[in-house]
Coordinates of C-alpha atoms in Angstrom, one line a residue:
Chain A
M4 CA 204.7 173.0 7.5
R5 CA 204.6 171.9 4.1
V6 CA 207.9 170.0 3.0
L7 CA 208.9 168.6 -0.6
I8 CA 211.9 166.2 -1.9
T9 CA 213.1 166.2 -4.8
G10 CA 214.9 163.7 -5.3
G11 CA 212.9 161.6 -3.2
G12 CA 212.8 157.8 -4.6
G13 CA 216.9 158.4 -4.0
F14 CA 218.9 156.8 -2.3
L15 CA 219.5 160.1 0.2
G16 CA 215.9 161.0 -0.7
V17 CA 213.7 158.1 0.7
K18 CA 217.0 158.2 4.6
L19 CA 215.5 161.7 4.4
A20 CA 212.6 162.0 3.8
K21 CA 212.2 158.8 6.5
A22 CA 214.4 161.5 9.1
L23 CA 212.8 163.8 8.7
A24 CA 209.6 161.3 8.6
K25 CA 211.3 160.4 12.5
K26 CA 211.1 164.4 13.7
G27 CA 208.5 165.5 12.5
E28 CA 209.3 169.5 13.0
I29 CA 211.2 172.0 10.9
R30 CA 212.9 174.9 13.3
G31 CA 210.3 174.3 16.1
R32 CA 206.9 173.9 13.2
E33 CA 204.9 170.9 12.9
I34 CA 205.6 168.8 8.9
T35 CA 201.9 168.1 8.1
H36 CA 202.6 166.8 4.7
M37 CA 205.4 165.7 2.6
T38 CA 206.1 165.2 -0.8
Q39 CA 208.4 162.0 -2.4
A40 CA 209.2 163.4 -5.8
D41 CA 211.8 161.7 -8.3
L42 CA 211.6 160.5 -12.4
F43 CA 208.9 157.9 -11.5
A44 CA 206.7 158.5 -8.3
P45 CA 208.5 156.9 -5.8
E46 CA 206.8 154.7 -2.2
P47 CA 205.7 157.4 0.4
V48 CA 207.5 156.9 4.0
K49 CA 206.2 156.1 6.7
A50 CA 205.2 158.8 8.7
D51 CA 202.4 160.0 11.0
F52 CA 201.6 163.4 9.2
E53 CA 200.1 163.1 5.3
V54 CA 203.5 161.6 2.5
E55 CA 202.7 161.7 -0.6
G56 CA 205.0 160.0 -3.6
V57 CA 204.8 162.0 -7.6
A58 CA 206.7 161.2 -10.3
L59 CA 208.5 164.9 -11.5
D60 CA 211.0 165.6 -14.2
I61 CA 212.6 168.8 -13.0
G62 CA 214.3 169.8 -15.8
D63 CA 210.3 170.8 -17.3
R64 CA 209.3 174.2 -15.8
A65 CA 205.6 173.3 -15.7
S66 CA 206.0 170.3 -13.6
V67 CA 208.8 171.9 -11.7
D68 CA 205.3 175.1 -11.5
A69 CA 203.0 171.9 -11.3
A70 CA 204.9 170.8 -7.6
F71 CA 205.0 174.2 -6.3
A72 CA 201.6 175.2 -6.6
A73 CA 200.9 173.5 -2.7
K74 CA 204.1 176.3 -1.7
P75 CA 206.5 174.0 -0.1
D76 CA 207.7 176.0 2.9
A77 CA 210.5 173.6 2.7
V78 CA 212.6 172.7 -0.3
F79 CA 215.0 169.3 -0.7
H80 CA 216.2 169.9 -3.5
L81 CA 218.8 166.4 -4.2
A82 CA 217.5 165.0 -7.5
A83 CA 220.6 165.8 -10.1
V84 CA 222.2 163.3 -12.8
V85 CA 225.3 161.7 -11.5
S86 CA 229.1 163.0 -12.3
G87 CA 229.9 159.9 -14.3
Q88 CA 226.6 160.4 -16.9
A89 CA 227.1 164.0 -16.9
E90 CA 230.3 163.8 -18.0
A91 CA 229.1 161.0 -20.7
E92 CA 226.3 162.5 -21.8
F93 CA 226.3 166.3 -21.6
D94 CA 222.6 167.6 -22.9
I95 CA 221.8 165.3 -19.9
G96 CA 223.1 166.8 -17.1
L97 CA 222.5 170.2 -18.6
R98 CA 218.8 169.9 -19.0
V99 CA 218.7 168.4 -15.1
N100 CA 221.5 169.8 -13.2
L101 CA 222.1 172.9 -14.7
H102 CA 217.9 174.2 -15.9
G103 CA 216.1 171.7 -13.2
T104 CA 218.3 173.8 -11.0
L105 CA 217.2 176.8 -12.5
N106 CA 213.6 176.0 -12.4
I107 CA 213.1 175.2 -9.3
L108 CA 215.2 177.9 -7.7
E109 CA 212.4 179.9 -10.4
A110 CA 209.4 178.2 -9.0
A111 CA 210.2 178.4 -5.8
R112 CA 210.7 182.5 -6.0
H113 CA 207.1 182.4 -7.7
A114 CA 205.7 180.3 -5.1
G115 CA 206.3 184.0 -2.9
N116 CA 206.7 182.4 0.3
Q117 CA 210.2 182.2 0.2
P118 CA 210.7 178.7 1.7
I119 CA 213.7 177.3 2.4
V120 CA 215.5 175.9 0.1
V121 CA 217.9 172.9 1.2
F122 CA 220.6 171.8 -2.2
T123 CA 222.9 169.4 -2.7
S124 CA 225.9 170.7 -4.4
S125 CA 229.1 168.8 -3.8
V126 CA 233.2 168.6 -4.0
A127 CA 233.0 168.2 -7.5
V128 CA 233.0 172.0 -7.5
Y129 CA 236.4 171.9 -6.4
G130 CA 239.5 171.3 -8.4
G131 CA 242.2 172.6 -11.3
E132 CA 245.4 174.6 -10.0
I133 CA 244.0 175.7 -6.3
P134 CA 245.9 175.4 -3.0
D135 CA 246.1 172.2 -1.8
V136 CA 244.0 172.3 1.6
I137 CA 240.8 173.9 0.9
D138 CA 239.1 176.4 2.7
D139 CA 235.9 178.4 2.8
F140 CA 237.5 181.2 0.4
T141 CA 238.9 178.4 -2.2
I142 CA 237.2 179.3 -5.6
L143 CA 235.4 176.4 -7.3
N144 CA 237.4 175.6 -10.2
P145 CA 235.0 172.4 -10.6
Q146 CA 237.0 170.1 -13.5
T147 CA 233.8 167.5 -14.4
S148 CA 231.0 169.0 -16.1
Y149 CA 228.5 168.0 -13.2
G150 CA 230.6 170.2 -11.2
A151 CA 230.5 173.2 -12.6
Q152 CA 226.4 172.7 -12.8
K153 CA 226.2 172.3 -9.5
A154 CA 228.5 175.0 -9.0
A155 CA 226.7 177.7 -11.3
T156 CA 223.8 177.1 -9.7
E157 CA 225.1 177.5 -6.7
M158 CA 225.7 181.2 -7.5
M159 CA 222.1 181.9 -8.1
L160 CA 220.7 180.3 -5.6
T161 CA 222.9 182.8 -3.1
D162 CA 221.7 185.2 -5.4
Y163 CA 217.8 183.6 -5.1
S164 CA 218.4 184.6 -1.3
R165 CA 219.9 187.4 -1.2
K166 CA 217.2 188.8 -3.1
G167 CA 214.7 187.0 -0.3
F168 CA 213.2 185.7 -2.8
I169 CA 214.4 182.1 -0.8
D170 CA 215.8 181.1 2.1
G171 CA 218.5 179.1 0.2
R172 CA 221.3 176.5 1.7
G173 CA 223.6 174.8 -0.6
L174 CA 225.6 171.8 1.1
R175 CA 228.9 170.8 -0.9
L176 CA 228.2 167.2 0.0
P177 CA 231.5 164.8 0.2
T178 CA 231.6 161.3 -1.5
V179 CA 228.5 159.6 0.4
T180 CA 230.4 156.0 1.6
V181 CA 229.4 153.8 1.9
R182 CA 226.3 154.2 -0.1
P183 CA 223.5 151.0 -0.5
G184 CA 221.8 149.6 -3.3
K185 CA 223.7 148.7 -6.7
P186 CA 226.5 150.4 -8.7
N187 CA 225.3 153.7 -10.3
A188 CA 227.3 155.3 -12.8
A189 CA 228.6 158.6 -10.8
A190 CA 232.7 158.5 -11.1
S191 CA 232.1 157.7 -7.2
S192 CA 230.3 154.8 -7.3
F193 CA 233.2 152.4 -6.8
M194 CA 233.6 154.7 -3.3
S195 CA 230.7 152.7 -2.0
S196 CA 231.0 148.9 -4.0
I197 CA 234.2 148.3 -2.8
F198 CA 232.8 148.3 0.7
R199 CA 229.0 147.2 -0.1
E200 CA 229.6 144.6 -2.5
P201 CA 232.1 142.4 -0.3
L202 CA 230.7 142.6 3.1
Q203 CA 227.4 141.1 0.9
G204 CA 230.1 138.4 0.2
E205 CA 230.2 140.3 -3.4
S206 CA 233.4 141.1 -5.5
A207 CA 233.9 144.9 -6.9
N208 CA 237.0 146.6 -8.6
C209 CA 239.0 149.8 -7.1
P210 CA 239.2 151.5 -10.4
V211 CA 242.3 154.1 -9.0
S212 CA 245.1 153.1 -7.1
E213 CA 245.4 152.3 -3.2
D214 CA 246.5 155.4 -2.0
Y215 CA 243.4 157.6 -3.4
P216 CA 242.9 160.1 -0.7
I217 CA 238.9 159.9 -0.4
W218 CA 236.8 163.1 1.0
F219 CA 234.2 161.3 2.5
S220 CA 230.8 160.7 4.2
A221 CA 228.8 157.8 5.3
P222 CA 225.2 158.5 4.3
R223 CA 223.8 158.5 8.1
T224 CA 226.1 162.0 8.7
V225 CA 225.4 163.8 5.5
V226 CA 221.4 162.3 6.2
A227 CA 221.7 164.5 9.3
N228 CA 223.0 167.3 8.2
L229 CA 220.5 167.6 5.9
V230 CA 217.6 167.9 8.5
H231 CA 220.2 169.9 10.3
A232 CA 221.0 172.1 7.1
A233 CA 216.9 174.0 7.4
E234 CA 217.7 175.3 10.9
P235 CA 220.3 178.0 11.0
P236 CA 219.1 181.7 11.0
A237 CA 219.2 182.8 7.9
E238 CA 221.2 185.8 9.5
A239 CA 223.9 182.3 10.3
W240 CA 225.3 182.0 7.1
G241 CA 226.4 185.7 6.2
E242 CA 226.9 186.5 2.5
N243 CA 227.2 183.1 0.8
R244 CA 225.0 180.7 0.8
C245 CA 226.4 177.8 0.0
L246 CA 229.7 176.0 2.0
A247 CA 231.8 172.3 1.7
L248 CA 229.8 170.0 5.0
P249 CA 232.6 168.1 6.6
G250 CA 233.6 164.9 6.4
L251 CA 237.1 163.0 6.7
T252 CA 240.5 162.0 4.5
N253 CA 241.2 158.5 4.4
T254 CA 243.1 156.7 1.7
V255 CA 241.5 153.6 -0.4
R256 CA 243.7 152.0 1.3
E257 CA 243.6 153.2 5.1
M258 CA 239.4 152.4 4.4
V259 CA 239.9 149.1 3.4
E260 CA 241.9 148.4 7.2
A261 CA 239.0 150.0 8.3
M262 CA 237.0 147.3 7.3
T263 CA 239.1 144.6 8.0
N264 CA 238.7 146.2 11.5
V265 CA 235.4 146.0 11.8
A266 CA 234.2 143.0 9.5
G267 CA 237.0 140.6 9.5
S268 CA 239.6 140.2 6.4
N269 CA 237.7 138.3 4.2
A270 CA 236.4 142.0 2.3
A271 CA 239.1 143.3 1.2
G272 CA 240.0 139.9 -0.2
L273 CA 237.0 140.7 -2.4
I274 CA 237.9 143.5 -4.1
T275 CA 239.8 143.6 -7.9
W276 CA 242.4 146.2 -8.6
N277 CA 241.7 146.9 -12.1
P278 CA 242.7 150.1 -13.3
D279 CA 240.0 152.3 -15.3
P280 CA 241.0 155.4 -16.6
F281 CA 238.2 157.1 -17.3
V282 CA 237.5 156.7 -14.0
Q283 CA 241.1 158.3 -12.4
K284 CA 240.8 160.8 -14.6
I285 CA 237.3 162.4 -13.0
C286 CA 238.7 161.3 -9.9
D287 CA 242.3 163.3 -10.4
G288 CA 240.0 166.7 -11.1
W289 CA 238.6 166.2 -7.1
R290 CA 240.2 167.3 -4.0
A291 CA 240.1 165.0 -1.0
H292 CA 241.7 168.3 2.1
L293 CA 239.4 170.7 3.3
K294 CA 238.3 172.7 6.3
P295 CA 235.2 173.2 6.2
E296 CA 235.2 175.7 9.5
K297 CA 231.9 177.9 8.9
A298 CA 230.1 174.8 8.8
L299 CA 231.7 173.2 12.1
R300 CA 230.3 176.6 13.0
L301 CA 227.0 176.0 11.8
G302 CA 226.8 173.1 13.7
F303 CA 227.0 170.2 11.2
H304 CA 228.1 166.9 12.4
Q305 CA 231.7 165.5 11.2
D306 CA 232.1 162.0 10.8
K307 CA 235.0 160.6 13.6
S308 CA 236.0 157.2 11.6
F309 CA 235.5 155.3 8.8
E310 CA 234.4 152.7 10.4
D311 CA 232.0 154.5 12.0
N312 CA 230.2 154.1 8.4
I313 CA 231.3 150.3 7.9
R314 CA 229.5 149.5 10.8
W315 CA 226.5 151.9 10.1
F316 CA 226.2 150.6 6.4
I317 CA 225.8 146.7 8.1
E318 CA 223.3 148.2 10.6
D319 CA 221.8 150.7 8.4
D320 CA 221.4 149.0 5.2
I321 CA 222.0 145.1 5.2
R322 CA 220.5 143.8 9.0
R323 CA 217.6 146.3 8.2
Chain B
M21 CA 238.5 184.4 -39.8
R22 CA 235.3 185.6 -39.3
V23 CA 234.7 187.7 -36.0
L24 CA 230.9 188.0 -34.1
I25 CA 231.3 190.8 -31.4
T26 CA 227.4 191.0 -29.3
G27 CA 227.4 194.0 -27.4
G28 CA 228.6 195.3 -31.0
G29 CA 227.4 198.5 -30.6
G30 CA 228.2 199.5 -27.2
F31 CA 231.2 202.1 -26.4
L32 CA 233.7 198.8 -26.0
G33 CA 232.4 196.3 -28.7
V34 CA 232.4 199.7 -31.1
K35 CA 236.2 199.8 -29.6
L36 CA 236.8 196.4 -30.3
A37 CA 235.3 196.4 -33.4
K38 CA 238.0 199.4 -34.3
A39 CA 240.7 198.1 -33.0
L40 CA 240.4 195.0 -34.6
A41 CA 239.9 196.4 -37.9
K42 CA 243.1 198.2 -37.4
K43 CA 245.1 195.2 -36.3
G44 CA 243.2 192.9 -39.7
E45 CA 244.4 189.1 -37.6
I46 CA 243.5 187.3 -34.8
R47 CA 246.2 184.6 -34.3
G48 CA 248.0 185.5 -37.1
R49 CA 244.9 185.0 -39.0
E50 CA 243.9 187.4 -41.7
I51 CA 240.0 188.6 -40.9
T52 CA 237.7 188.8 -43.4
H53 CA 234.6 189.2 -42.4
M54 CA 233.1 190.5 -38.9
T55 CA 229.6 190.7 -37.5
Q56 CA 228.8 193.7 -35.0
A57 CA 225.4 192.2 -33.7
D58 CA 223.5 194.1 -30.8
L59 CA 219.7 194.7 -30.4
F60 CA 219.7 197.1 -32.6
A61 CA 222.0 195.8 -35.4
P62 CA 224.4 199.1 -35.6
E63 CA 226.7 201.0 -37.8
P64 CA 229.5 198.8 -39.0
V65 CA 233.4 199.9 -38.5
K66 CA 235.1 200.9 -41.3
A67 CA 237.6 197.7 -42.8
D68 CA 239.7 196.5 -45.1
F69 CA 237.1 193.4 -44.5
E70 CA 233.5 193.4 -44.7
V71 CA 231.7 194.4 -41.9
E72 CA 228.3 193.9 -41.5
G73 CA 225.9 195.3 -38.4
V74 CA 222.8 192.9 -36.7
A75 CA 220.1 192.5 -34.8
L76 CA 220.6 190.4 -32.4
D77 CA 218.7 189.8 -29.1
I78 CA 220.9 187.0 -27.2
G79 CA 218.2 186.1 -24.9
D80 CA 216.2 184.1 -27.8
R81 CA 218.8 181.2 -28.5
A82 CA 216.7 180.5 -32.2
S83 CA 218.4 184.4 -32.8
V84 CA 221.8 183.5 -31.6
D85 CA 221.8 180.1 -33.7
A86 CA 221.3 182.1 -36.6
A87 CA 224.2 183.7 -35.8
F88 CA 226.4 181.4 -36.1
A89 CA 225.4 179.7 -38.9
A90 CA 228.1 181.4 -40.4
K91 CA 230.3 179.3 -38.1
P92 CA 232.6 182.5 -37.0
D93 CA 236.2 181.7 -35.5
A94 CA 236.8 184.3 -32.7
V95 CA 232.7 184.8 -30.8
F96 CA 233.8 188.4 -28.5
H97 CA 230.5 188.5 -26.3
L98 CA 230.3 192.0 -25.2
A99 CA 226.3 191.5 -25.1
A100 CA 225.4 192.0 -20.8
V101 CA 222.7 193.5 -19.2
V102 CA 224.2 196.2 -16.4
S103 CA 224.2 196.2 -12.8
G104 CA 221.8 198.6 -11.7
Q105 CA 219.3 197.2 -14.3
A106 CA 220.1 193.3 -13.7
E107 CA 219.5 194.2 -10.0
A108 CA 216.5 197.0 -10.8
E109 CA 215.0 194.3 -13.1
F110 CA 215.2 191.0 -12.3
D111 CA 214.3 188.5 -14.8
I112 CA 215.8 190.8 -17.4
G113 CA 219.8 190.2 -15.4
L114 CA 218.1 186.5 -15.8
R115 CA 217.0 186.2 -19.6
V116 CA 220.2 188.4 -21.1
N117 CA 223.2 187.2 -18.2
L118 CA 222.1 184.0 -17.8
H119 CA 220.4 182.1 -20.4
G120 CA 221.6 184.1 -22.7
T121 CA 225.2 183.8 -22.4
L122 CA 224.4 179.9 -22.4
N123 CA 222.3 180.5 -25.7
I124 CA 225.8 182.1 -26.8
L125 CA 227.8 178.8 -25.2
E126 CA 225.3 176.3 -27.3
A127 CA 225.0 178.1 -30.9
A128 CA 229.2 178.2 -30.3
R129 CA 229.0 174.1 -29.9
H130 CA 226.6 173.2 -31.9
A131 CA 228.5 175.1 -34.6
G132 CA 231.2 172.6 -34.3
N133 CA 234.4 174.6 -35.2
Q134 CA 235.2 175.0 -31.0
P135 CA 235.4 178.7 -31.6
I136 CA 237.7 181.4 -29.3
V137 CA 235.2 183.3 -27.2
V138 CA 236.1 186.2 -25.0
F139 CA 233.4 186.4 -22.4
T140 CA 233.5 189.1 -20.0
S141 CA 232.9 189.0 -17.6
S142 CA 233.2 191.3 -13.8
V143 CA 235.0 192.3 -11.2
A144 CA 231.2 191.7 -9.6
V145 CA 231.6 188.2 -9.5
Y146 CA 233.8 189.4 -5.9
G147 CA 232.0 189.9 -2.7
G148 CA 230.9 189.6 0.5
E149 CA 232.9 187.6 2.9
I150 CA 236.1 187.3 1.3
P151 CA 240.0 188.2 2.6
D152 CA 240.5 191.6 1.5
V153 CA 243.5 190.8 -1.2
I154 CA 241.9 189.0 -3.9
D155 CA 244.1 186.8 -5.4
D156 CA 243.6 184.3 -8.1
F157 CA 242.6 182.2 -6.0
T158 CA 239.6 183.5 -4.4
I159 CA 236.1 182.2 -4.5
L160 CA 233.8 184.4 -6.4
N161 CA 231.7 185.0 -4.2
P162 CA 228.6 188.7 -5.8
Q163 CA 226.7 190.5 -4.1
T164 CA 224.8 191.3 -6.8
S165 CA 222.8 189.7 -9.1
Y166 CA 224.5 190.8 -12.4
G167 CA 228.0 189.7 -10.3
A168 CA 225.9 185.9 -9.7
Q169 CA 225.0 185.7 -13.6
K170 CA 228.5 186.4 -15.0
A171 CA 229.8 183.7 -12.0
A172 CA 227.8 181.3 -12.8
T173 CA 228.1 181.3 -16.7
E174 CA 231.7 181.6 -16.0
M175 CA 231.6 178.2 -14.3
M176 CA 229.6 177.2 -18.1
L177 CA 232.7 178.9 -20.3
T178 CA 235.4 176.9 -18.7
D179 CA 233.3 173.7 -18.9
Y180 CA 232.4 174.4 -22.1
S181 CA 235.7 174.7 -22.8
R182 CA 237.5 172.0 -20.9
K183 CA 235.4 169.7 -23.4
G184 CA 236.0 171.0 -26.6
F185 CA 233.5 172.7 -27.6
I186 CA 235.0 175.9 -27.6
D187 CA 238.3 177.7 -26.7
G188 CA 236.5 180.0 -24.1
R189 CA 238.6 182.9 -22.4
G190 CA 236.8 184.5 -19.5
L191 CA 238.3 188.2 -18.3
R192 CA 237.1 189.7 -15.6
L193 CA 236.6 193.2 -16.4
P194 CA 237.8 195.8 -13.4
T195 CA 235.4 199.0 -13.7
V196 CA 236.1 200.5 -17.0
T197 CA 236.9 204.7 -16.9
V198 CA 236.1 206.9 -18.6
R199 CA 233.1 205.9 -20.7
P200 CA 232.9 208.4 -23.3
G201 CA 228.4 208.4 -23.9
K202 CA 225.9 209.1 -21.3
P203 CA 224.9 208.4 -17.9
N204 CA 223.3 204.5 -17.8
A205 CA 221.8 201.6 -15.0
A206 CA 225.4 200.4 -14.4
A207 CA 226.1 201.2 -11.1
S208 CA 229.1 202.2 -11.9
S209 CA 227.9 205.1 -14.1
F210 CA 228.9 208.0 -11.6
M211 CA 233.0 206.4 -12.3
S212 CA 232.9 207.9 -15.0
S213 CA 230.0 210.5 -15.2
I214 CA 232.1 212.9 -12.5
F215 CA 235.0 212.9 -15.0
R216 CA 233.7 212.6 -18.6
E217 CA 230.4 215.9 -17.6
P218 CA 233.2 218.2 -15.9
L219 CA 235.9 217.3 -18.3
Q220 CA 233.0 218.7 -20.4
G221 CA 232.2 222.4 -18.4
E222 CA 229.0 220.1 -17.2
S223 CA 228.4 218.8 -13.2
A224 CA 227.5 215.8 -12.1
N225 CA 227.0 213.5 -9.6
C226 CA 229.4 211.6 -7.1
P227 CA 226.8 208.7 -5.1
V228 CA 229.3 208.1 -2.7
S229 CA 232.3 209.0 -0.4
E230 CA 235.4 210.3 -1.8
D231 CA 238.2 207.6 0.2
Y232 CA 235.8 204.8 -1.7
P233 CA 238.0 202.5 -3.4
I234 CA 238.9 201.8 -7.4
W235 CA 239.9 198.8 -9.1
F236 CA 240.0 200.4 -12.5
S237 CA 240.9 199.9 -15.9
A238 CA 241.1 202.3 -19.2
P239 CA 239.4 201.8 -22.2
R240 CA 242.4 200.9 -24.5
T241 CA 243.6 199.2 -21.7
V242 CA 240.7 196.6 -21.8
V243 CA 240.3 197.3 -25.5
A244 CA 243.5 195.9 -25.7
N245 CA 243.1 193.3 -23.4
L246 CA 239.6 192.1 -25.3
V247 CA 242.2 191.8 -28.5
H248 CA 244.7 190.3 -26.2
A249 CA 242.4 187.5 -25.1
A250 CA 241.8 185.8 -28.3
E251 CA 246.2 185.3 -28.4
P252 CA 247.5 183.0 -25.5
P253 CA 247.6 179.2 -26.5
A254 CA 244.3 177.4 -24.8
E255 CA 247.2 175.3 -22.5
A256 CA 248.3 178.6 -21.8
W257 CA 245.2 179.1 -19.8
G258 CA 245.3 175.9 -17.6
E259 CA 242.4 174.4 -15.8
N260 CA 240.3 177.7 -15.4
R261 CA 239.6 179.6 -18.4
C262 CA 238.6 182.7 -16.8
L263 CA 240.9 185.5 -15.0
A264 CA 240.8 188.0 -13.5
L265 CA 242.9 191.2 -15.5
P266 CA 244.5 193.7 -14.7
G267 CA 243.3 197.1 -13.2
L268 CA 244.6 199.9 -10.2
T269 CA 243.3 200.9 -7.4
N270 CA 242.5 204.8 -6.5
T271 CA 240.4 206.7 -4.3
V272 CA 237.8 208.9 -5.7
R273 CA 239.6 211.2 -4.0
E274 CA 243.2 210.9 -5.6
M275 CA 241.2 210.2 -9.1
V276 CA 240.0 213.6 -8.9
E277 CA 243.0 214.9 -8.3
A278 CA 244.5 212.9 -11.1
M279 CA 242.0 215.1 -13.5
T280 CA 243.0 218.0 -11.5
N281 CA 246.8 217.6 -12.3
V282 CA 245.8 216.5 -16.1
A283 CA 242.9 219.2 -16.8
G284 CA 243.4 221.6 -14.2
S285 CA 241.6 222.2 -11.1
N286 CA 237.5 224.1 -12.8
A287 CA 236.6 220.4 -14.0
A288 CA 236.6 219.1 -9.9
G289 CA 234.0 222.5 -9.0
L290 CA 231.6 220.8 -10.7
I291 CA 230.8 217.5 -8.7
T292 CA 228.4 217.3 -6.3
W293 CA 228.7 215.1 -4.0
N294 CA 224.5 213.8 -2.8
P295 CA 225.4 210.6 -1.5
D296 CA 222.2 207.4 -3.3
P297 CA 222.3 204.3 -0.5
F298 CA 221.1 202.4 -3.5
V299 CA 224.3 203.0 -5.7
Q300 CA 225.9 203.1 -1.9
K301 CA 224.9 199.3 -1.2
I302 CA 225.5 197.8 -4.3
C303 CA 228.5 199.1 -4.9
D304 CA 229.8 198.4 -0.7
G305 CA 229.8 194.6 -2.4
W306 CA 232.4 194.5 -4.9
R307 CA 235.9 195.0 -4.0
A308 CA 239.1 196.8 -5.1
H309 CA 241.6 195.0 -3.8
L310 CA 243.5 192.3 -6.6
K311 CA 246.1 190.3 -7.4
P312 CA 245.8 189.4 -10.7
E313 CA 248.8 187.2 -11.0
K314 CA 247.6 184.8 -13.8
A315 CA 246.6 187.6 -16.3
L316 CA 249.9 189.0 -16.2
R317 CA 251.4 186.2 -16.8
L318 CA 249.5 186.0 -19.9
G319 CA 250.5 189.0 -21.4
F320 CA 247.5 191.4 -20.1
H321 CA 248.1 194.8 -20.2
Q322 CA 248.3 197.2 -16.9
D323 CA 247.3 200.8 -16.7
K324 CA 249.9 202.8 -14.9
S325 CA 247.9 205.6 -13.6
F326 CA 244.8 207.7 -13.6
E327 CA 246.1 210.3 -15.6
D328 CA 246.5 208.9 -18.0
N329 CA 242.7 207.3 -18.5
I330 CA 241.7 211.4 -18.4
R331 CA 244.2 211.8 -20.8
W332 CA 242.8 209.1 -23.3
F333 CA 239.5 210.0 -23.0
I334 CA 239.9 213.6 -23.8
E335 CA 242.6 213.0 -26.9
D336 CA 240.1 209.7 -27.8
D337 CA 236.6 210.6 -26.8
I338 CA 236.6 214.1 -26.7
R339 CA 239.1 215.7 -29.3
R340 CA 237.9 213.1 -31.9

C-alpha cells in the first residue's frame, strides 16, 4: 500500500502522516511507502516504512501526473489555498483549489488503479439562503470563493467515483481548532489564535463578536477522521461521496470559558476584541448548526467538548 | 446592448435568437448586435439589428477570449455536450461542459464590463439519495457526468457573480419536449422522439416504462424563460444565482394520452416499447418532482399542460 499526502507539510498533513506511520496499515493492507508532498519538500515523518518528502505544485498538471507515476493506492488530498487568500487572490484560489484538485482527479483516474482519494472539503460549502440546521440533503451554497471551489470539486469527486475512476471520499471539515503554529490567511485563523497565543502567554485579537457560533472539531478528531475515511467500503458511501464531518457548536464566549476551565483565567485576559469587518463578513457567510447523520452512521468520530480540545492542544502542541 | 449566444446554432439557441430578434431589447436597452456562436458557424437569424454566425469551440480558451473581445453585454451560454455523450465520452464532456464553461466565466470576467451571463444548467444536477420532492434548498447530487459538470459550474457561476465579475443567472432546465429535429445522444432524446416522429407518421421507440415520470417544459416556455432570465435585477436572485425552472410532471403514459387528445389515436400506435437498460439507468438517476418556488417568485413561466406542448410543436415546428 503506497500513500500520497498532498499538503503533507501542513499542520494537518504532518499530523496525518504521523498517525498513518503509527497505524501502519489501511484497510488491513500494510503501508510500504508514503510520500508527503507540498509546495516545498517537507521533512518526512519517522515510520517503519519508507517516507519521502517531495515538492509538488498541484496547479501544475505535469507535476501532478509525475507524482502519480508510482500509482499510489491511497491519496489524502489536503493541499489548498486557505479561505482568506482565496478570497483576496482569486486567481491563486482558482489555480490551486479548483484546477489543482481537478489535476489530482485526472492523474488519479489515469493512474488506472482506482486509488482511494480522501479529499478535505469544508463547512464553507454551506451558506446563503438555506435552512438554519444543515443536514445531509441541504444544498451547497458557498459564500466564499474557497467554499465555491471546494463545492465544485466535490461534484467532480463523486462523479469520478461513480464512474469507477477512483474511490473518492470527501470530508467537509468543521473549523479545526486549536491549530498549532502561526496565524494564517484563513478567515478562521482567529478561531485558533485566540486560544493558542493566550495559552502561551501572548495576546491575540478576536475580530468577531463573543456570541459568534463556531462549528468546530479538534485536530486529533479530524486526523482520526481522515484516517477513518479510507476504511468504510465504497458501497457504504452510497450515491454521494462527500459528507459533513461531525463537530460541535459553541459560541466564542463558551469556548473562552472552556479555556478558563482548563487553564485558568489568565489566558482569557490576553484576548483583545477589535472587530474586523472583512473577517466578520466572510464568517457571517458560514454556518454553525449541522446534523451530520451520514458521517455518524459511517463511524466517524465526534468531539465531546471544547475543553478536550484545549487539553489536547496543550498535550500535543505545547508540551510535546 | 451586444448579445452573444453560445450553442447559438442548436435548436434552443436558434429559437432564443429569434425571440431576442423579435423582442429587440434586454432590460429596456435596445439590442444593437447579436452573435450566434456554435461549433460550426450558424446561419444568422433575421433581425432589425446586425446578427452574425461565428464558429466557436468553447473548449479552446483563446477562441473564447476572442469571442469576448467585443465585450458582449448579455451572454446566453447554452453550448454543451448532451448527457448521453458526456456519459459515453467522459473527456469530451469534461472539456466542453466543465472547462468550456469555466472558459466562458473567465473570459466574461476579464472582459471587465460585468456582463449578464444566462447559463443553462439542468434538472440532471439532482439525483441519488435526496428527498422525494426537490425544493430550492435540496442538495445537488448528480448521477451523471453531465449533471456533475453542470453542478460544478453552477457553483462557480454563483461565485463569479458574488465577486462582481459577472451578473450570472443559472437555470436548471426541465426536460425540454417536444424538440424538433433528429434524435440526439441525450438520454432524454426519446422524450421528444416518441411524440415528434409519430406526429409526422413515423415510428419511434420508448426505451423506458410507461409509468416513468418526466419533469418537462415546452421549448416555447423554456425560450421565454431564457429571455426572462436576463431581466430580474441582481438583488432579486439573492445568494444563489442558480435555480430550478418551473415545469410539469407527467408519466410517459399521460404524455402519450395528451398527444392522442390533441392529434388523434394514430400517432400513439407508432410508438414501440423496447427497453434500453443504458438509457433506463441514466433516467432512473433523474428526478421528476420539484417545487420551483424561487423561480415562480422571480416571474418565470410555467407550462399548463402537455397538450399545449403538442399543439405548439405542431404550430412551431411542423406547420411553420
